[in-house]
JSON list of C-alpha atoms in Angstrom, two decimals:
[
{"chain": "V", "resi": 27, "resn": "MET", "atom": "CA", "xyz": [-6.86, 3.56, -23.04]},
{"chain": "V", "resi": 28, "resn": "THR", "atom": "CA", "xyz": [-5.76, 6.34, -22.31]},
{"chain": "V", "resi": 29, "resn": "ASP", "atom": "CA", "xyz": [-4.55, 8.97, -25.35]},
{"chain": "V", "resi": 30, "resn": "PHE", "atom": "CA", "xyz": [-2.49, 10.96, -23.53]},
{"chain": "V", "resi": 31, "resn": "LEU", "atom": "CA", "xyz": [0.47, 8.26, -24.56]},
{"chain": "V", "resi": 32, "resn": "PRO", "atom": "CA", "xyz": [2.96, 8.13, -27.33]},
{"chain": "V", "resi": 33, "resn": "THR", "atom": "CA", "xyz": [1.33, 5.56, -29.37]},
{"chain": "V", "resi": 34, "resn": "ASN", "atom": "CA", "xyz": [4.46, 2.97, -28.79]},
{"chain": "V", "resi": 35, "resn": "LEU", "atom": "CA", "xyz": [3.95, 3.12, -24.94]},
{"chain": "V", "resi": 36, "resn": "VAL", "atom": "CA", "xyz": [0.70, 2.23, -25.15]},
{"chain": "V", "resi": 37, "resn": "LEU", "atom": "CA", "xyz": [0.89, -1.13, -23.23]},
{"chain": "V", "resi": 38, "resn": "ALA", "atom": "CA", "xyz": [-1.11, -3.99, -23.59]},
{"chain": "V", "resi": 39, "resn": "HIS", "atom": "CA", "xyz": [-1.36, -4.83, -19.89]},
{"chain": "V", "resi": 40, "resn": "GLU", "atom": "CA", "xyz": [-2.28, -1.40, -18.94]},
{"chain": "V", "resi": 41, "resn": "GLU", "atom": "CA", "xyz": [-4.74, -1.48, -16.13]},
{"chain": "V", "resi": 42, "resn": "LYS", "atom": "CA", "xyz": [-4.19, -4.93, -15.14]},
{"chain": "V", "resi": 43, "resn": "ARG", "atom": "CA", "xyz": [-0.61, -3.40, -14.71]},
{"chain": "V", "resi": 44, "resn": "LEU", "atom": "CA", "xyz": [-2.36, -0.10, -13.02]},
{"chain": "V", "resi": 45, "resn": "GLU", "atom": "CA", "xyz": [-4.30, -2.88, -10.79]},
{"chain": "V", "resi": 46, "resn": "ALA", "atom": "CA", "xyz": [-0.66, -4.18, -9.06]},
{"chain": "V", "resi": 47, "resn": "LEU", "atom": "CA", "xyz": [0.00, -0.74, -8.28]},
{"chain": "V", "resi": 48, "resn": "ARG", "atom": "CA", "xyz": [-3.02, -0.25, -6.22]},
{"chain": "V", "resi": 49, "resn": "ARG", "atom": "CA", "xyz": [-3.06, -3.10, -4.19]},
{"chain": "V", "resi": 50, "resn": "TYR", "atom": "CA", "xyz": [0.51, -1.55, -2.55]},
{"chain": "V", "resi": 51, "resn": "ALA", "atom": "CA", "xyz": [-1.50, 1.47, -1.84]},
{"chain": "V", "resi": 52, "resn": "LEU", "atom": "CA", "xyz": [1.83, 3.40, -1.64]},
{"chain": "V", "resi": 53, "resn": "MET", "atom": "CA", "xyz": [0.53, 6.41, -4.17]},
{"chain": "V", "resi": 54, "resn": "ASP", "atom": "CA", "xyz": [0.77, 10.31, -2.17]},
{"chain": "V", "resi": 55, "resn": "THR", "atom": "CA", "xyz": [2.31, 8.41, 1.26]},
{"chain": "V", "resi": 56, "resn": "PRO", "atom": "CA", "xyz": [4.50, 10.20, 3.20]},
{"chain": "V", "resi": 57, "resn": "ARG", "atom": "CA", "xyz": [8.19, 9.64, 3.36]},
{"chain": "V", "resi": 58, "resn": "GLU", "atom": "CA", "xyz": [9.64, 6.49, 4.58]},
{"chain": "V", "resi": 59, "resn": "ALA", "atom": "CA", "xyz": [13.21, 6.07, 5.86]},
{"chain": "V", "resi": 60, "resn": "ALA", "atom": "CA", "xyz": [13.81, 2.35, 3.89]},
{"chain": "V", "resi": 61, "resn": "PHE", "atom": "CA", "xyz": [13.43, 4.04, 0.54]},
{"chain": "V", "resi": 62, "resn": "GLU", "atom": "CA", "xyz": [14.54, 7.15, 1.40]},
{"chain": "V", "resi": 63, "resn": "ARG", "atom": "CA", "xyz": [18.03, 5.39, 2.60]},
{"chain": "V", "resi": 64, "resn": "MET", "atom": "CA", "xyz": [17.60, 3.65, -1.11]},
{"chain": "V", "resi": 65, "resn": "VAL", "atom": "CA", "xyz": [17.93, 6.87, -2.91]},
{"chain": "V", "resi": 66, "resn": "ARG", "atom": "CA", "xyz": [20.51, 7.98, -1.62]},
{"chain": "V", "resi": 67, "resn": "MET", "atom": "CA", "xyz": [22.67, 4.71, -1.30]},
{"chain": "V", "resi": 68, "resn": "ALA", "atom": "CA", "xyz": [22.25, 4.71, -5.16]},
{"chain": "V", "resi": 69, "resn": "ALA", "atom": "CA", "xyz": [22.96, 8.47, -5.66]},
{"chain": "V", "resi": 70, "resn": "ARG", "atom": "CA", "xyz": [26.92, 7.16, -3.64]},
{"chain": "V", "resi": 71, "resn": "ILE", "atom": "CA", "xyz": [27.33, 4.67, -5.43]},
{"chain": "V", "resi": 72, "resn": "TYR", "atom": "CA", "xyz": [26.46, 5.50, -9.42]},
{"chain": "V", "resi": 73, "resn": "ARG", "atom": "CA", "xyz": [28.12, 9.49, -8.53]},
{"chain": "V", "resi": 74, "resn": "VAL", "atom": "CA", "xyz": [25.26, 11.21, -9.60]},
{"chain": "V", "resi": 75, "resn": "PRO", "atom": "CA", "xyz": [23.28, 14.35, -8.19]},
{"chain": "V", "resi": 76, "resn": "ILE", "atom": "CA", "xyz": [20.03, 12.57, -8.05]},
{"chain": "V", "resi": 77, "resn": "ALA", "atom": "CA", "xyz": [18.27, 9.21, -7.71]},
{"chain": "V", "resi": 78, "resn": "MET", "atom": "CA", "xyz": [14.48, 8.51, -7.22]},
{"chain": "V", "resi": 79, "resn": "VAL", "atom": "CA", "xyz": [12.54, 5.80, -6.14]},
{"chain": "V", "resi": 80, "resn": "THR", "atom": "CA", "xyz": [9.38, 6.26, -8.39]},
{"chain": "V", "resi": 81, "resn": "LEU", "atom": "CA", "xyz": [5.66, 5.25, -8.97]},
{"chain": "V", "resi": 82, "resn": "MET", "atom": "CA", "xyz": [3.53, 5.45, -12.49]},
{"chain": "V", "resi": 83, "resn": "ASP", "atom": "CA", "xyz": [0.30, 5.84, -12.26]},
{"chain": "V", "resi": 84, "resn": "ARG", "atom": "CA", "xyz": [-2.20, 6.40, -15.43]},
{"chain": "V", "resi": 85, "resn": "GLU", "atom": "CA", "xyz": [-0.92, 9.38, -16.02]},
{"chain": "V", "resi": 86, "resn": "ARG", "atom": "CA", "xyz": [1.70, 10.31, -13.50]},
{"chain": "V", "resi": 87, "resn": "HIS", "atom": "CA", "xyz": [4.64, 9.74, -12.74]},
{"chain": "V", "resi": 88, "resn": "TRP", "atom": "CA", "xyz": [4.84, 10.35, -8.26]},
{"chain": "V", "resi": 89, "resn": "PHE", "atom": "CA", "xyz": [8.11, 10.79, -6.49]},
{"chain": "V", "resi": 90, "resn": "LYS", "atom": "CA", "xyz": [8.45, 8.06, -3.09]},
{"chain": "V", "resi": 91, "resn": "ALA", "atom": "CA", "xyz": [11.75, 8.95, -2.47]},
{"chain": "V", "resi": 92, "resn": "SER", "atom": "CA", "xyz": [14.21, 11.41, -4.24]},
{"chain": "V", "resi": 93, "resn": "VAL", "atom": "CA", "xyz": [17.84, 13.19, -3.37]},
{"chain": "V", "resi": 94, "resn": "GLY", "atom": "CA", "xyz": [18.91, 15.87, -5.61]},
{"chain": "V", "resi": 95, "resn": "VAL", "atom": "CA", "xyz": [15.54, 17.98, -6.43]},
{"chain": "V", "resi": 96, "resn": "ASP", "atom": "CA", "xyz": [12.64, 19.15, -4.82]},
{"chain": "V", "resi": 97, "resn": "LEU", "atom": "CA", "xyz": [9.75, 17.91, -6.85]},
{"chain": "V", "resi": 98, "resn": "THR", "atom": "CA", "xyz": [7.48, 15.11, -5.66]},
{"chain": "V", "resi": 99, "resn": "GLU", "atom": "CA", "xyz": [5.66, 13.96, -9.03]},
{"chain": "V", "resi": 100, "resn": "ASN", "atom": "CA", "xyz": [5.63, 15.18, -12.67]},
{"chain": "V", "resi": 101, "resn": "ALA", "atom": "CA", "xyz": [3.06, 14.24, -15.60]},
{"chain": "V", "resi": 102, "resn": "ARG", "atom": "CA", "xyz": [3.57, 10.91, -16.76]},
{"chain": "V", "resi": 103, "resn": "ALA", "atom": "CA", "xyz": [3.70, 11.20, -20.86]},
{"chain": "V", "resi": 104, "resn": "LEU", "atom": "CA", "xyz": [6.73, 13.76, -20.20]},
{"chain": "V", "resi": 105, "resn": "SER", "atom": "CA", "xyz": [9.06, 11.37, -18.18]},
{"chain": "V", "resi": 106, "resn": "PHE", "atom": "CA", "xyz": [11.75, 9.13, -18.96]},
{"chain": "V", "resi": 107, "resn": "CYS", "atom": "CA", "xyz": [10.66, 6.12, -16.49]},
{"chain": "V", "resi": 108, "resn": "ASP", "atom": "CA", "xyz": [7.56, 5.97, -18.79]},
{"chain": "V", "resi": 109, "resn": "TYR", "atom": "CA", "xyz": [9.64, 4.41, -21.40]},
{"chain": "V", "resi": 110, "resn": "THR", "atom": "CA", "xyz": [11.65, 2.30, -18.13]},
{"chain": "V", "resi": 111, "resn": "LEU", "atom": "CA", "xyz": [7.94, 0.69, -17.82]},
{"chain": "V", "resi": 112, "resn": "LEU", "atom": "CA", "xyz": [8.76, -1.30, -21.44]},
{"chain": "V", "resi": 113, "resn": "GLU", "atom": "CA", "xyz": [12.36, -2.48, -20.32]},
{"chain": "V", "resi": 114, "resn": "ASP", "atom": "CA", "xyz": [12.90, -5.63, -18.75]},
{"chain": "V", "resi": 115, "resn": "GLY", "atom": "CA", "xyz": [16.33, -4.23, -17.58]},
{"chain": "V", "resi": 116, "resn": "VAL", "atom": "CA", "xyz": [17.62, -1.25, -17.79]},
{"chain": "V", "resi": 117, "resn": "LEU", "atom": "CA", "xyz": [17.04, 1.74, -19.40]},
{"chain": "V", "resi": 118, "resn": "THR", "atom": "CA", "xyz": [20.43, 4.16, -20.39]},
{"chain": "V", "resi": 119, "resn": "VAL", "atom": "CA", "xyz": [20.11, 7.02, -22.10]},
{"chain": "V", "resi": 120, "resn": "PRO", "atom": "CA", "xyz": [23.80, 8.21, -22.05]},
{"chain": "V", "resi": 121, "resn": "VAL", "atom": "CA", "xyz": [23.57, 11.49, -23.95]},
{"chain": "V", "resi": 122, "resn": "VAL", "atom": "CA", "xyz": [20.18, 12.99, -23.93]},
{"chain": "V", "resi": 123, "resn": "LEU", "atom": "CA", "xyz": [20.47, 16.05, -25.97]},
{"chain": "V", "resi": 124, "resn": "GLN", "atom": "CA", "xyz": [21.25, 13.02, -28.98]},
{"chain": "V", "resi": 125, "resn": "ASP", "atom": "CA", "xyz": [17.88, 10.99, -28.16]},
{"chain": "V", "resi": 126, "resn": "PRO", "atom": "CA", "xyz": [14.77, 12.72, -29.84]},
{"chain": "V", "resi": 127, "resn": "ARG", "atom": "CA", "xyz": [12.39, 11.11, -27.14]},
{"chain": "V", "resi": 128, "resn": "PHE", "atom": "CA", "xyz": [14.02, 13.07, -24.57]},
{"chain": "V", "resi": 129, "resn": "ARG", "atom": "CA", "xyz": [15.66, 15.94, -26.17]},
{"chain": "V", "resi": 130, "resn": "ASP", "atom": "CA", "xyz": [12.65, 18.01, -25.66]},
{"chain": "V", "resi": 131, "resn": "TYR", "atom": "CA", "xyz": [11.43, 17.39, -22.45]},
{"chain": "V", "resi": 132, "resn": "PRO", "atom": "CA", "xyz": [11.00, 19.83, -19.89]},
{"chain": "V", "resi": 133, "resn": "VAL", "atom": "CA", "xyz": [13.20, 18.78, -17.50]},
{"chain": "V", "resi": 134, "resn": "VAL", "atom": "CA", "xyz": [15.76, 18.72, -20.49]},
{"chain": "V", "resi": 135, "resn": "SER", "atom": "CA", "xyz": [15.79, 22.33, -21.26]},
{"chain": "V", "resi": 136, "resn": "GLY", "atom": "CA", "xyz": [14.46, 23.17, -17.86]},
{"chain": "V", "resi": 137, "resn": "LEU", "atom": "CA", "xyz": [16.79, 21.16, -14.98]},
{"chain": "V", "resi": 138, "resn": "GLY", "atom": "CA", "xyz": [19.35, 20.22, -17.25]},
{"chain": "V", "resi": 139, "resn": "ILE", "atom": "CA", "xyz": [19.07, 16.60, -17.69]},
{"chain": "V", "resi": 140, "resn": "ARG", "atom": "CA", "xyz": [21.75, 15.25, -19.48]},
{"chain": "V", "resi": 141, "resn": "PHE", "atom": "CA", "xyz": [21.77, 11.37, -18.50]},
{"chain": "V", "resi": 142, "resn": "TYR", "atom": "CA", "xyz": [19.65, 9.01, -17.49]},
{"chain": "V", "resi": 143, "resn": "ALA", "atom": "CA", "xyz": [18.96, 5.59, -16.21]},
{"chain": "V", "resi": 144, "resn": "GLY", "atom": "CA", "xyz": [16.35, 3.18, -14.61]},
{"chain": "V", "resi": 145, "resn": "ALA", "atom": "CA", "xyz": [15.79, 0.38, -13.75]},
{"chain": "V", "resi": 146, "resn": "PRO", "atom": "CA", "xyz": [11.89, -1.45, -13.22]},
{"chain": "V", "resi": 147, "resn": "LEU", "atom": "CA", "xyz": [9.93, -1.82, -10.55]},
{"chain": "V", "resi": 148, "resn": "ARG", "atom": "CA", "xyz": [8.92, -5.43, -10.76]},
{"chain": "V", "resi": 149, "resn": "THR", "atom": "CA", "xyz": [6.10, -7.47, -9.09]},
{"chain": "V", "resi": 150, "resn": "GLN", "atom": "CA", "xyz": [6.22, -11.35, -8.47]},
{"chain": "V", "resi": 151, "resn": "ASP", "atom": "CA", "xyz": [3.43, -11.67, -10.75]},
{"chain": "V", "resi": 152, "resn": "GLY", "atom": "CA", "xyz": [5.32, -9.84, -13.43]},
{"chain": "V", "resi": 153, "resn": "TYR", "atom": "CA", "xyz": [4.38, -5.48, -13.34]},
{"chain": "V", "resi": 154, "resn": "ASN", "atom": "CA", "xyz": [6.20, -2.96, -13.93]},
{"chain": "V", "resi": 155, "resn": "ILE", "atom": "CA", "xyz": [5.09, -0.45, -11.48]},
{"chain": "V", "resi": 156, "resn": "GLY", "atom": "CA", "xyz": [7.89, 2.73, -10.79]},
{"chain": "V", "resi": 157, "resn": "THR", "atom": "CA", "xyz": [11.52, 2.86, -11.27]},
{"chain": "V", "resi": 158, "resn": "LEU", "atom": "CA", "xyz": [15.08, 2.92, -9.16]},
{"chain": "V", "resi": 159, "resn": "CYS", "atom": "CA", "xyz": [16.31, 6.25, -11.35]},
{"chain": "V", "resi": 160, "resn": "LEU", "atom": "CA", "xyz": [19.33, 8.16, -12.22]},
{"chain": "V", "resi": 161, "resn": "TYR", "atom": "CA", "xyz": [20.24, 11.42, -13.67]},
{"chain": "V", "resi": 162, "resn": "ASP", "atom": "CA", "xyz": [23.26, 13.64, -14.37]},
{"chain": "V", "resi": 163, "resn": "TYR", "atom": "CA", "xyz": [23.41, 16.97, -15.43]},
{"chain": "V", "resi": 164, "resn": "ALA", "atom": "CA", "xyz": [26.20, 15.82, -17.98]},
{"chain": "V", "resi": 165, "resn": "PRO", "atom": "CA", "xyz": [25.80, 13.09, -20.66]},
{"chain": "V", "resi": 166, "resn": "ARG", "atom": "CA", "xyz": [27.87, 10.07, -19.93]},
{"chain": "V", "resi": 167, "resn": "PRO", "atom": "CA", "xyz": [28.87, 8.55, -23.31]},
{"chain": "V", "resi": 168, "resn": "ASP", "atom": "CA", "xyz": [29.59, 5.43, -22.11]},
{"chain": "V", "resi": 169, "resn": "GLY", "atom": "CA", "xyz": [26.33, 5.00, -20.61]},
{"chain": "V", "resi": 170, "resn": "LEU", "atom": "CA", "xyz": [26.93, 1.81, -17.55]},
{"chain": "V", "resi": 171, "resn": "THR", "atom": "CA", "xyz": [28.77, -1.24, -17.49]},
{"chain": "V", "resi": 172, "resn": "PRO", "atom": "CA", "xyz": [27.48, -4.16, -17.76]},
{"chain": "V", "resi": 173, "resn": "ASP", "atom": "CA", "xyz": [28.43, -4.72, -13.81]},
{"chain": "V", "resi": 174, "resn": "GLU", "atom": "CA", "xyz": [26.16, -1.22, -12.94]},
{"chain": "V", "resi": 175, "resn": "ALA", "atom": "CA", "xyz": [23.03, -2.25, -15.16]},
{"chain": "V", "resi": 176, "resn": "SER", "atom": "CA", "xyz": [23.40, -4.97, -13.12]},
{"chain": "V", "resi": 177, "resn": "THR", "atom": "CA", "xyz": [23.65, -3.28, -10.03]},
{"chain": "V", "resi": 178, "resn": "LEU", "atom": "CA", "xyz": [20.95, -0.86, -10.50]},
{"chain": "V", "resi": 179, "resn": "GLU", "atom": "CA", "xyz": [18.75, -3.83, -11.38]},
{"chain": "V", "resi": 180, "resn": "ASP", "atom": "CA", "xyz": [19.55, -5.22, -7.99]},
{"chain": "V", "resi": 181, "resn": "LEU", "atom": "CA", "xyz": [18.90, -2.08, -6.53]},
{"chain": "V", "resi": 182, "resn": "ALA", "atom": "CA", "xyz": [15.74, -2.58, -8.28]},
{"chain": "V", "resi": 183, "resn": "ALA", "atom": "CA", "xyz": [14.56, -5.57, -7.16]},
{"chain": "V", "resi": 184, "resn": "ALA", "atom": "CA", "xyz": [15.64, -4.84, -3.19]},
{"chain": "V", "resi": 185, "resn": "THR", "atom": "CA", "xyz": [13.38, -1.70, -3.41]},
{"chain": "V", "resi": 186, "resn": "MET", "atom": "CA", "xyz": [10.84, -4.00, -4.74]},
{"chain": "V", "resi": 187, "resn": "ASN", "atom": "CA", "xyz": [11.50, -6.22, -2.02]},
{"chain": "V", "resi": 188, "resn": "ASP", "atom": "CA", "xyz": [11.13, -2.91, 1.15]},
{"chain": "V", "resi": 189, "resn": "ILE", "atom": "CA", "xyz": [7.26, -2.82, -0.91]},
{"chain": "V", "resi": 190, "resn": "GLU", "atom": "CA", "xyz": [6.81, -6.26, -1.16]},
{"chain": "V", "resi": 191, "resn": "ALA", "atom": "CA", "xyz": [7.25, -5.92, 2.49]},
{"chain": "V", "resi": 192, "resn": "ARG", "atom": "CA", "xyz": [5.49, -2.92, 3.28]},
{"chain": "V", "resi": 193, "resn": "ARG", "atom": "CA", "xyz": [2.15, -4.68, 1.94]},
{"chain": "V", "resi": 194, "resn": "MET", "atom": "CA", "xyz": [2.66, -7.99, 3.96]},
{"chain": "V", "resi": 195, "resn": "VAL", "atom": "CA", "xyz": [3.02, -5.10, 7.19]},
{"chain": "V", "resi": 196, "resn": "GLY", "atom": "CA", "xyz": [0.21, -3.93, 5.91]},
{"chain": "V", "resi": 197, "resn": "ARG", "atom": "CA", "xyz": [-1.84, -6.75, 5.25]},
{"chain": "V", "resi": 198, "resn": "ALA", "atom": "CA", "xyz": [-0.34, -8.42, 8.60]},
{"chain": "V", "resi": 199, "resn": "LEU", "atom": "CA", "xyz": [-2.04, -5.04, 10.20]},
{"chain": "V", "resi": 200, "resn": "GLU", "atom": "CA", "xyz": [-5.55, -5.24, 8.80]},
{"chain": "V", "resi": 201, "resn": "ALA", "atom": "CA", "xyz": [-5.80, -9.34, 9.80]},
{"chain": "V", "resi": 202, "resn": "GLU", "atom": "CA", "xyz": [-5.37, -8.35, 13.55]},
{"chain": "V", "resi": 203, "resn": "SER", "atom": "CA", "xyz": [-7.39, -5.38, 13.42]},
{"chain": "V", "resi": 204, "resn": "ASP", "atom": "CA", "xyz": [-9.99, -7.86, 11.87]},
{"chain": "V", "resi": 205, "resn": "VAL", "atom": "CA", "xyz": [-9.43, -10.10, 14.76]},
{"chain": "V", "resi": 206, "resn": "LYS", "atom": "CA", "xyz": [-9.53, -7.64, 17.56]},
{"chain": "V", "resi": 207, "resn": "ARG", "atom": "CA", "xyz": [-13.23, -5.91, 15.68]},
{"chain": "V", "resi": 208, "resn": "LEU", "atom": "CA", "xyz": [-14.29, -9.78, 15.80]},
{"chain": "V", "resi": 209, "resn": "HIS", "atom": "CA", "xyz": [-13.19, -10.29, 19.77]},
{"chain": "V", "resi": 210, "resn": "GLN", "atom": "CA", "xyz": [-15.47, -7.30, 20.80]},
{"chain": "V", "resi": 211, "resn": "ASN", "atom": "CA", "xyz": [-17.91, -8.34, 18.43]},
{"chain": "V", "resi": 212, "resn": "GLN", "atom": "CA", "xyz": [-18.38, -11.36, 20.41]},
{"chain": "V", "resi": 213, "resn": "LYS", "atom": "CA", "xyz": [-17.82, -9.93, 23.73]},
{"chain": "V", "resi": 214, "resn": "ARG", "atom": "CA", "xyz": [-20.99, -7.10, 22.89]},
{"chain": "V", "resi": 215, "resn": "PHE", "atom": "CA", "xyz": [-22.70, -10.81, 22.34]},
{"chain": "V", "resi": 216, "resn": "VAL", "atom": "CA", "xyz": [-22.05, -12.44, 24.99]},
{"chain": "V", "resi": 217, "resn": "ASP", "atom": "CA", "xyz": [-22.57, -9.03, 27.23]},
{"chain": "V", "resi": 218, "resn": "ASP", "atom": "CA", "xyz": [-26.17, -8.42, 25.11]},
{"chain": "V", "resi": 219, "resn": "ALA", "atom": "CA", "xyz": [-27.12, -12.57, 26.14]},
{"chain": "V", "resi": 220, "resn": "ALA", "atom": "CA", "xyz": [-25.82, -12.05, 29.70]},
{"chain": "V", "resi": 221, "resn": "HIS", "atom": "CA", "xyz": [-28.11, -9.23, 30.11]},
{"chain": "V", "resi": 222, "resn": "GLU", "atom": "CA", "xyz": [-31.47, -11.01, 28.46]},
{"chain": "V", "resi": 223, "resn": "LEU", "atom": "CA", "xyz": [-30.65, -13.84, 30.77]},
{"chain": "V", "resi": 224, "resn": "ARG", "atom": "CA", "xyz": [-30.26, -12.01, 34.08]},
{"chain": "V", "resi": 225, "resn": "ALA", "atom": "CA", "xyz": [-33.61, -10.36, 33.28]},
{"chain": "V", "resi": 226, "resn": "PRO", "atom": "CA", "xyz": [-35.58, -13.66, 34.17]},
{"chain": "V", "resi": 227, "resn": "LEU", "atom": "CA", "xyz": [-33.41, -14.48, 36.68]},
{"chain": "V", "resi": 228, "resn": "THR", "atom": "CA", "xyz": [-34.07, -11.38, 38.62]},
{"chain": "V", "resi": 229, "resn": "ALA", "atom": "CA", "xyz": [-37.38, -12.24, 38.62]},
{"chain": "V", "resi": 230, "resn": "ILE", "atom": "CA", "xyz": [-37.57, -15.34, 39.67]},
{"chain": "V", "resi": 231, "resn": "ARG", "atom": "CA", "xyz": [-34.68, -14.62, 42.53]},
{"chain": "V", "resi": 232, "resn": "GLY", "atom": "CA", "xyz": [-37.35, -11.64, 43.35]},
{"chain": "V", "resi": 233, "resn": "ASN", "atom": "CA", "xyz": [-41.13, -14.06, 43.12]},
{"chain": "V", "resi": 234, "resn": "LEU", "atom": "CA", "xyz": [-38.75, -17.04, 45.56]},
{"chain": "V", "resi": 235, "resn": "GLU", "atom": "CA", "xyz": [-37.68, -14.16, 47.90]},
{"chain": "V", "resi": 236, "resn": "TRP", "atom": "CA", "xyz": [-40.94, -12.91, 48.18]},
{"chain": "V", "resi": 237, "resn": "VAL", "atom": "CA", "xyz": [-41.88, -17.00, 48.36]},
{"chain": "V", "resi": 238, "resn": "ARG", "atom": "CA", "xyz": [-39.79, -17.60, 51.48]},
{"chain": "V", "resi": 239, "resn": "GLY", "atom": "CA", "xyz": [-40.99, -14.14, 52.96]},
{"chain": "V", "resi": 240, "resn": "ARG", "atom": "CA", "xyz": [-43.98, -15.13, 53.83]},
{"chain": "V", "resi": 241, "resn": "PRO", "atom": "CA", "xyz": [-43.72, -18.56, 55.75]},
{"chain": "V", "resi": 242, "resn": "GLU", "atom": "CA", "xyz": [-47.64, -18.23, 56.58]},
{"chain": "V", "resi": 243, "resn": "LEU", "atom": "CA", "xyz": [-48.76, -18.76, 53.01]},
{"chain": "V", "resi": 244, "resn": "PRO", "atom": "CA", "xyz": [-50.61, -21.77, 52.98]},
{"chain": "V", "resi": 245, "resn": "GLU", "atom": "CA", "xyz": [-48.90, -24.92, 51.04]},
{"chain": "V", "resi": 246, "resn": "ALA", "atom": "CA", "xyz": [-51.15, -25.24, 48.42]},
{"chain": "V", "resi": 247, "resn": "GLN", "atom": "CA", "xyz": [-50.48, -21.26, 47.58]},
{"chain": "V", "resi": 248, "resn": "ARG", "atom": "CA", "xyz": [-46.71, -21.40, 48.55]},
{"chain": "V", "resi": 249, "resn": "GLN", "atom": "CA", "xyz": [-46.71, -24.10, 46.11]},
{"chain": "V", "resi": 250, "resn": "GLU", "atom": "CA", "xyz": [-48.88, -21.69, 43.21]},
{"chain": "V", "resi": 251, "resn": "ALA", "atom": "CA", "xyz": [-45.94, -19.10, 43.69]},
{"chain": "V", "resi": 252, "resn": "LEU", "atom": "CA", "xyz": [-43.04, -21.38, 43.32]},
{"chain": "V", "resi": 253, "resn": "GLU", "atom": "CA", "xyz": [-44.94, -23.02, 39.80]},
{"chain": "V", "resi": 254, "resn": "ASP", "atom": "CA", "xyz": [-45.51, -19.15, 38.46]},
{"chain": "V", "resi": 255, "resn": "ALA", "atom": "CA", "xyz": [-41.57, -18.55, 39.58]},
{"chain": "V", "resi": 256, "resn": "LEU", "atom": "CA", "xyz": [-40.51, -21.05, 37.74]},
{"chain": "V", "resi": 257, "resn": "LYS", "atom": "CA", "xyz": [-42.81, -20.72, 34.49]},
{"chain": "V", "resi": 258, "resn": "GLU", "atom": "CA", "xyz": [-41.34, -17.37, 34.37]},
{"chain": "V", "resi": 259, "resn": "ALA", "atom": "CA", "xyz": [-37.71, -18.78, 33.43]}
]
């Protein structure tokens, strides 16, 4: 395992989690409308200035979509969302400055983050590959209500559905490409075979035309020429 993570955050299934992340092929891809809509909607629902869809690699906390911040990634070891990966539900940090896990983070001292809430993006086989998360510059001592936390989980599940759908489309396009390649290979084989067949047929036709154009040949010689032409077949 890597040693950059705090001891309490080393996941027993980390390698399998990373394999699950890689199979979606999302890291470092361009912004996409479905995820941008999700963060805008989350920011409106929870009235926060910052919302993100994030993915957690071995050492990078990368932002697939975001509103309210220009950053594209930060170090995993300095991210709130690293703790969210350990959760089955929503992680809420109502007053960041009162939480010793986070109060010294650069985003707290530098950006002034004072509230965090995040729900994990869980794959169908149970691996948390990222988060849908919220940040505010003001603390929220009451945190989220049960209904608000449940809604955030639902939004994270909907985001994961978009990720699954994206993967299925990619696999379908790949299968279509494989079929096209197969058809191209079959056509090439047929064309090559046809060429191989045409060459002896052309020679036979030439011999037959030669015999046909010489009616003065004795029958025995004509028969011999015909037999030679057939042998070439």
